[in-house]
mmCIF file of C-alpha atoms in Angstrom:
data_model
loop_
_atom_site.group_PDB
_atom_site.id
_atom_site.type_symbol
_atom_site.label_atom_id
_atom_site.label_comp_id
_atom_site.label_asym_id
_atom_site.label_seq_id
_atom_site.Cartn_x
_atom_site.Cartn_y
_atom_site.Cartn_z
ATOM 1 C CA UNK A 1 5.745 3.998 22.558
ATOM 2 C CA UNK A 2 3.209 5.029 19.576
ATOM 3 C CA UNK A 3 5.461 3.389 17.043
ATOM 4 C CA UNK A 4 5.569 -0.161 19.099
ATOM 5 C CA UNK A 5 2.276 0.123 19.439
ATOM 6 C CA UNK A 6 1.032 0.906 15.215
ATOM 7 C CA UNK A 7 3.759 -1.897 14.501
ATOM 8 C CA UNK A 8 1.858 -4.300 16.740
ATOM 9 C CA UNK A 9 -1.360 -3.442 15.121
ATOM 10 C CA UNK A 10 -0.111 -3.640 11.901
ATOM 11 C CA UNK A 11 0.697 -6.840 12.887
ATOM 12 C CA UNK A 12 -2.519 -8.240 14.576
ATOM 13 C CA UNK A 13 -3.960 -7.089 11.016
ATOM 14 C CA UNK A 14 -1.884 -9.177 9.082
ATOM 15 C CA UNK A 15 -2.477 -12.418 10.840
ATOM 16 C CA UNK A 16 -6.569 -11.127 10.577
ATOM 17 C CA UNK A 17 -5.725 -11.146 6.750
ATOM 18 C CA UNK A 18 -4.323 -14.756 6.936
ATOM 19 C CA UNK A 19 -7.257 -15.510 8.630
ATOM 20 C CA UNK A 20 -9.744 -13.509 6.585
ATOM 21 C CA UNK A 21 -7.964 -15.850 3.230
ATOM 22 C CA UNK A 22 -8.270 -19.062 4.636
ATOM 23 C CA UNK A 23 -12.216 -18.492 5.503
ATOM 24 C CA UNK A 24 -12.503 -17.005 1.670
ATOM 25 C CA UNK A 25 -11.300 -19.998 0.600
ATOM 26 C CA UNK A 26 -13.558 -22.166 1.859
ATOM 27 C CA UNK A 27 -16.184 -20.416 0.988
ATOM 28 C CA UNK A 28 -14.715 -20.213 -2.655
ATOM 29 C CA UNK A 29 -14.285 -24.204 -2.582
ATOM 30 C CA UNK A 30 -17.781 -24.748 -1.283
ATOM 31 C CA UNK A 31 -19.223 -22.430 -4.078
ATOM 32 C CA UNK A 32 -17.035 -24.058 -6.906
ATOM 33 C CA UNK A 33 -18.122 -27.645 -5.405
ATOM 34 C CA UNK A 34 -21.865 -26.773 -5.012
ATOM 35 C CA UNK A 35 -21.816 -24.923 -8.512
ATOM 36 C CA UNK A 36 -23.692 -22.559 -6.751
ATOM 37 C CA UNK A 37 -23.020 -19.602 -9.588
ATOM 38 C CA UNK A 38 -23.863 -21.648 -12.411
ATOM 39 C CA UNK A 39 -26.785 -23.179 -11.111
ATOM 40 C CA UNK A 40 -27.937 -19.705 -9.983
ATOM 41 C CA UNK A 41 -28.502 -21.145 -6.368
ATOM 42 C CA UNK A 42 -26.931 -18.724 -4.826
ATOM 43 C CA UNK A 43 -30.348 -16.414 -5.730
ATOM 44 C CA UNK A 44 -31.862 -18.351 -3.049
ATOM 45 C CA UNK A 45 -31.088 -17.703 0.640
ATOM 46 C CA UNK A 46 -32.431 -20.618 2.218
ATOM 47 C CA UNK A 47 -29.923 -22.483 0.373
ATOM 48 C CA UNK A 48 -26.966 -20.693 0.100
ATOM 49 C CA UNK A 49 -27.455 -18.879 3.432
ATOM 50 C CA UNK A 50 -24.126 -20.457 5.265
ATOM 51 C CA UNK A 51 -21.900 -20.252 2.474
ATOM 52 C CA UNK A 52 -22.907 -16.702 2.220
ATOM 53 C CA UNK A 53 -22.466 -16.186 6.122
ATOM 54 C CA UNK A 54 -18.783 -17.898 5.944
ATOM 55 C CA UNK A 55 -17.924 -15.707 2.873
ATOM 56 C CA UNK A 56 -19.126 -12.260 4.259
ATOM 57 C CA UNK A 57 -16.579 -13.603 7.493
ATOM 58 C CA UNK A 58 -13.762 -13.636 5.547
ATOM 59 C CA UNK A 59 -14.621 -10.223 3.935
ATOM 60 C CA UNK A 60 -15.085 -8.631 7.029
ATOM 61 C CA UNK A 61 -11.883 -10.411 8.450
ATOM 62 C CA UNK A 62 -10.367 -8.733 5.235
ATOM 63 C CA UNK A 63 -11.814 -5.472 5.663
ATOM 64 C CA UNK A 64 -10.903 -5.235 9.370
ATOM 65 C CA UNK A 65 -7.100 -6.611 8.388
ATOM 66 C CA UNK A 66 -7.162 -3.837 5.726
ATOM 67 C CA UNK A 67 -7.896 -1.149 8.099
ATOM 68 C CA UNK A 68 -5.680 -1.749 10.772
ATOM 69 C CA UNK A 69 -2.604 -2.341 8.207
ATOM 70 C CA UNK A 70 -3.035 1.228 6.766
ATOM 71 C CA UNK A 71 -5.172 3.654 9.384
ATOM 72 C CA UNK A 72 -2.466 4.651 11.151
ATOM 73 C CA UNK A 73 -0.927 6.243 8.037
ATOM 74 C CA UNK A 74 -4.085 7.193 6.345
ATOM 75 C CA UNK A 75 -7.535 8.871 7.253
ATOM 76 C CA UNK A 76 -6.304 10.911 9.791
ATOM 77 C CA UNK A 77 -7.531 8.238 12.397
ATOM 78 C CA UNK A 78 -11.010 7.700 10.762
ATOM 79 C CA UNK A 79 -9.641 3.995 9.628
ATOM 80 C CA UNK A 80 -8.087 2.924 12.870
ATOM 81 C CA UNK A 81 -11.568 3.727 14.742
ATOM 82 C CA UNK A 82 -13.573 1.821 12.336
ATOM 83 C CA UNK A 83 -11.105 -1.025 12.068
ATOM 84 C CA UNK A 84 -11.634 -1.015 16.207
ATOM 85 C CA UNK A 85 -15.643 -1.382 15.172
ATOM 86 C CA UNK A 86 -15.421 -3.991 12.936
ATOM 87 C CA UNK A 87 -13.102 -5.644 15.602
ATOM 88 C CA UNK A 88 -15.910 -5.538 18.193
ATOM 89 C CA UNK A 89 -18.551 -6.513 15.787
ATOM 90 C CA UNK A 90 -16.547 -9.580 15.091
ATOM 91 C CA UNK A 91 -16.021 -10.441 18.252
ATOM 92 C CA UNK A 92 -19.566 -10.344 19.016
ATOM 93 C CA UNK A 93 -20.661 -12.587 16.109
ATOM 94 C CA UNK A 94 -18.137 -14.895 17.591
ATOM 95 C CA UNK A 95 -19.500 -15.162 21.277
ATOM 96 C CA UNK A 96 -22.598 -15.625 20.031
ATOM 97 C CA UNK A 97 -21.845 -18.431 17.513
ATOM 98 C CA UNK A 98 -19.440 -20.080 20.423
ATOM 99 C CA UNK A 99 -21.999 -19.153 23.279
ATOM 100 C CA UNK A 100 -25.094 -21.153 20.770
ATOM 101 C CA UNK A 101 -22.538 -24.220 20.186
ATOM 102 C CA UNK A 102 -21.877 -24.676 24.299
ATOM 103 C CA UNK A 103 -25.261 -23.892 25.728
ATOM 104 C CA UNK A 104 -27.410 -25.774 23.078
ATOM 105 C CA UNK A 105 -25.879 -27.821 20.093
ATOM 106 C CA UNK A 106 -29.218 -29.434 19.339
ATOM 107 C CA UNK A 107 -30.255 -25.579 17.593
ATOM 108 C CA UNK A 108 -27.166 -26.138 15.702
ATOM 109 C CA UNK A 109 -27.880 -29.457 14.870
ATOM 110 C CA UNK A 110 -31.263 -28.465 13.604
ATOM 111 C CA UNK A 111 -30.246 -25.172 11.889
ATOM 112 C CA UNK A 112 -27.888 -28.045 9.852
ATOM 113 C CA UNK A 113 -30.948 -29.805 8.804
ATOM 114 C CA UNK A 114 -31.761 -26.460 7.052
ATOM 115 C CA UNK A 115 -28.793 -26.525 4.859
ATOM 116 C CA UNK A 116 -29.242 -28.358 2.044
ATOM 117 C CA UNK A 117 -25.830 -28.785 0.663
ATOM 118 C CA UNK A 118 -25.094 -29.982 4.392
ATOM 119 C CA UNK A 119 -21.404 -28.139 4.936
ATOM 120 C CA UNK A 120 -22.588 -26.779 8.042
ATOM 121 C CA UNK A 121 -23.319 -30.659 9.162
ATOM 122 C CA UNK A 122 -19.614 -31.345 7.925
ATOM 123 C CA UNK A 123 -18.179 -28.562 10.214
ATOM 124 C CA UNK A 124 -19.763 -29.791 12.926
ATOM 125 C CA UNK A 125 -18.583 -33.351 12.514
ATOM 126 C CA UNK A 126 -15.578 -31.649 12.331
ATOM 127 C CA UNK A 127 -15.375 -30.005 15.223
ATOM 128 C CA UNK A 128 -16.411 -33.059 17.486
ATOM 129 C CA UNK A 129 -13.920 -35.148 16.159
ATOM 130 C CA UNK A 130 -10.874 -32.086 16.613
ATOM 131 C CA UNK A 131 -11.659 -30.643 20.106
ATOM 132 C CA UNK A 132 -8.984 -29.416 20.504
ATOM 133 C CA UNK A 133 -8.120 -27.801 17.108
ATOM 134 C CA UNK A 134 -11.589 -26.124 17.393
ATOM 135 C CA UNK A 135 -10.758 -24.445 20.585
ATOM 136 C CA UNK A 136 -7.635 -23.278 19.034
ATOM 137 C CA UNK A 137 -9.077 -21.564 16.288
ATOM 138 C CA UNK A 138 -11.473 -20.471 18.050
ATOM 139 C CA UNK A 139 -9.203 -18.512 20.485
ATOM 140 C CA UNK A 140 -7.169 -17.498 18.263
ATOM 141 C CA UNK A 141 -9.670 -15.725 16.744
ATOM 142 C CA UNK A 142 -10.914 -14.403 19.624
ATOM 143 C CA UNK A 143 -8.220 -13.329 20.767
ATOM 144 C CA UNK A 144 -6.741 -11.472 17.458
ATOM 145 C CA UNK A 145 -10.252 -9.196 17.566
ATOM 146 C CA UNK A 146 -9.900 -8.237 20.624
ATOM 147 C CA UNK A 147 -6.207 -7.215 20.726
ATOM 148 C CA UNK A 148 -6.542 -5.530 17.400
ATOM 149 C CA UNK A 149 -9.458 -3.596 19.402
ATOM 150 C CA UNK A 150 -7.052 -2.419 22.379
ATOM 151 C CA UNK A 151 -4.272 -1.480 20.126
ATOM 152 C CA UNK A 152 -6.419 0.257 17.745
ATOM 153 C CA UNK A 153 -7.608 2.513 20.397
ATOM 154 C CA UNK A 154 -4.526 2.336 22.455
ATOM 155 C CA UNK A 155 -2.690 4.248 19.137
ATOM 156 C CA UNK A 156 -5.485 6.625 18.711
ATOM 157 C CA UNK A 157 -4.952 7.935 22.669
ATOM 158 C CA UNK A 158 -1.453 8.503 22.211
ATOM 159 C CA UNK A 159 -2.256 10.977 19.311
ATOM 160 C CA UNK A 160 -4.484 12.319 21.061
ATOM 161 C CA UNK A 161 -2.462 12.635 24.223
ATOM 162 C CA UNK A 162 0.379 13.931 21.549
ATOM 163 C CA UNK A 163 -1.912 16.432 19.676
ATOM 164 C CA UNK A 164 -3.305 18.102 23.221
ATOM 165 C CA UNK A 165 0.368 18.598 24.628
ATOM 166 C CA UNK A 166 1.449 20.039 21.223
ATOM 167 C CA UNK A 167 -1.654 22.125 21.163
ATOM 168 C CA UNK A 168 -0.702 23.398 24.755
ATOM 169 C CA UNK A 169 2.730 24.080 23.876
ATOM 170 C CA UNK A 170 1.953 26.255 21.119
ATOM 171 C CA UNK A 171 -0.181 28.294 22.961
ATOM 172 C CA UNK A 172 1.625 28.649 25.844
ATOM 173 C CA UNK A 173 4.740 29.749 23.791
ATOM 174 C CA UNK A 174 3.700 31.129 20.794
ATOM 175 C CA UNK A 175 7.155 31.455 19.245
ATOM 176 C CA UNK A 176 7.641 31.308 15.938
ATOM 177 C CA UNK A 177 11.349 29.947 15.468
ATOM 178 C CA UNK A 178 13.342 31.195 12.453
ATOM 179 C CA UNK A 179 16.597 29.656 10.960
ATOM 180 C CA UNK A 180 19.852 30.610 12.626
ATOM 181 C CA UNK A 181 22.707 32.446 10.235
ATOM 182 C CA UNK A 182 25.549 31.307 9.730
ATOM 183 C CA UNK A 183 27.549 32.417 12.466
ATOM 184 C CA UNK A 184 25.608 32.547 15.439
ATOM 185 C CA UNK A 185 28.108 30.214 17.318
ATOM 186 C CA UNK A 186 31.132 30.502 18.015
ATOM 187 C CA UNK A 187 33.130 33.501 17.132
ATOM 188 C CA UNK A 188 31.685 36.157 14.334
ATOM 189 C CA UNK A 189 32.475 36.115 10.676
ATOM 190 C CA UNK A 190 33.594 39.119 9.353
ATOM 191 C CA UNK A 191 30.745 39.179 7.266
ATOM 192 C CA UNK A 192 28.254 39.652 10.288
ATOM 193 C CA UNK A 193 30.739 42.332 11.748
ATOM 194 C CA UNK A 194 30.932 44.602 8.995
ATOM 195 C CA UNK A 195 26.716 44.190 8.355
ATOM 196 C CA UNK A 196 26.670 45.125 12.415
ATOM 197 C CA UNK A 197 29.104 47.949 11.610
ATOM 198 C CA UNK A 198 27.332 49.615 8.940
ATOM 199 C CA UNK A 199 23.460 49.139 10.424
ATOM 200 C CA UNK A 200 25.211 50.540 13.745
ATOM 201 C CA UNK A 201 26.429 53.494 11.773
ATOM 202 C CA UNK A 202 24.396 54.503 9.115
ATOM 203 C CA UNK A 203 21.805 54.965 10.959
ATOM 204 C CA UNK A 204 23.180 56.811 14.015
ATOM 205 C CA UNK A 205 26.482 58.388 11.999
ATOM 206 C CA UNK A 206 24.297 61.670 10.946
ATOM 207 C CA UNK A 207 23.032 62.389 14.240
ATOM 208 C CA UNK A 208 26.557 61.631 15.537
ATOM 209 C CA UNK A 209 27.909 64.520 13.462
ATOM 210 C CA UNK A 210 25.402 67.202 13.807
ATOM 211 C CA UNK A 211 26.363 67.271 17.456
ATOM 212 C CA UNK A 212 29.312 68.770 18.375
ATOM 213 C CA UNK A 213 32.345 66.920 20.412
ATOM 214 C CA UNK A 214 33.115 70.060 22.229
ATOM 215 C CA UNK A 215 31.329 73.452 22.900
ATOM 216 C CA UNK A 216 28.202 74.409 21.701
ATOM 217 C CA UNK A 217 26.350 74.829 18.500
ATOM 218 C CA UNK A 218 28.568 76.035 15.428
ATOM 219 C CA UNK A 219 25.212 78.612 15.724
ATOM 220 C CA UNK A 220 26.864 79.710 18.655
ATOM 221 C CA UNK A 221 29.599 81.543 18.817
ATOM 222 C CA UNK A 222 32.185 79.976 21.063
ATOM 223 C CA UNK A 223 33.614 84.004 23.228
ATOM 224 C CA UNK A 224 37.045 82.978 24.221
ATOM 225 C CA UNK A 225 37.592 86.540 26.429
ATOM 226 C CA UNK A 226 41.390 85.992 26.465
ATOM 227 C CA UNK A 227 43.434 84.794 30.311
ATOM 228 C CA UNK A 228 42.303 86.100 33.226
ATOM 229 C CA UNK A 229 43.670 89.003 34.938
ATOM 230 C CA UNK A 230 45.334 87.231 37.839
ATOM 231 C CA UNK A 231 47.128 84.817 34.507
ATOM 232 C CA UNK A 232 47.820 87.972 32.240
ATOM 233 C CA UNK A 233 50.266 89.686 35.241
ATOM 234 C CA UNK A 234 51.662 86.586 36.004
ATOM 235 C CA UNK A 235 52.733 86.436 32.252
#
């Protein structure tokens, strides 16, 4: 269950990366049209201010795809829960861009007036002409944030869940396990039997042969008095 669940976030990342290079891209063709490095423009926020806000987008769509390709194998989970933030964040920059465009497009249309290159004018000319595209994009979007959210912290409860039962076992246990010998099933080697034989003896043969098998003590002197009378007139 974990793994299907890190492959599907490593795959919701990916497609965030796709995405993440095709907004970089446009804001890398809007900043080589505009010659906004050479001209030093880009010094001035009240001109550059939406090709900045498209390019910090795709970084953030890149830094989110980054993080949810390689937390689950790095960080020790500390990349997978800020991948889920950056997810969220996203999604709320979203909403609030898509919520501004359905309740009032005139405050778009005159935040486009600010812009004085006018690409924010051209995206929305864009997006009246292509309905339809627009809506796909944007749920598609939408939609990759906020799975890459729930799988994010989906992953990060099974290792949890995983990392209390382990903890539980260990305690309740407390075994330490040790490899087996060679031997252990099955019949004995002859090895093992003459290693038993020797521990068995060495340490018990002295003791063994202090005692005596019969009588007493050699100390004590065994008195054999000779038959009884009744057996000495019967022989």
């Amino acid at each position: 269950m974990r793994t299907c669940v890190d492959d599907s976030v490593r795959v919701v990342a990916f497609c965030q990366i796709l995405a993440a290079a095709a907004a970089l891209v446009f804001g890398v063709k809007m900043i080589v049209e505009d010659g906004i490095l050479k001209t030093g423009a880009w010094k001035d926020l009240s001109q550059t201010w939406f090709v900045l806000a498209v390019t910090l987008y795709g970084l953030a769509l890149l830094k989110c795809g980054t993080l949810g390709l390689f937390g689950s194998s790095t960080c020790n989970g500390f990349c997978l829960d800020f991948h889920a933030l950056v997810a969220i964040l996203l999604v709320c920059a979203e909403l609030m861009v898509l919520g501004l465009y359905a309740s009032d497009r005139s405050a778009l249309e005159k935040l486009a007036t600010k812009d004085p290159f006018g690409h924010l004018q051209c995206v929305m000319t864009w997006v009246e002409a292509n309905q339809v595209g627009f809506i796909a994009i944007a749920a598609t979007l939408l939609s990759l944030q906020c799975v890459g959210f729930i799988l994010a912290w989906s992953v990060r409860i099974c290792c949890r869940a995983e990392t209390k039962s382990g903890a539980g076992d260990l305690m309740e246990s407390d075994y330490e396990y040790a490899p087996l010998s060679p031997g252990t099933y099955g019949s004995p080697s002859v090895a093992s039997i003459k290693q038993q034989y020797k521990q068995t003896f060495n340490s018990n043969g002295d003791v063994a042969h202090k005692q005596p098998l019969l009588g007493k003590d050699k100390g004590q002197s065994s008195s054999f008095k000779g038959p009884s009378a009744p057996t000495a007139a019967f022989v």
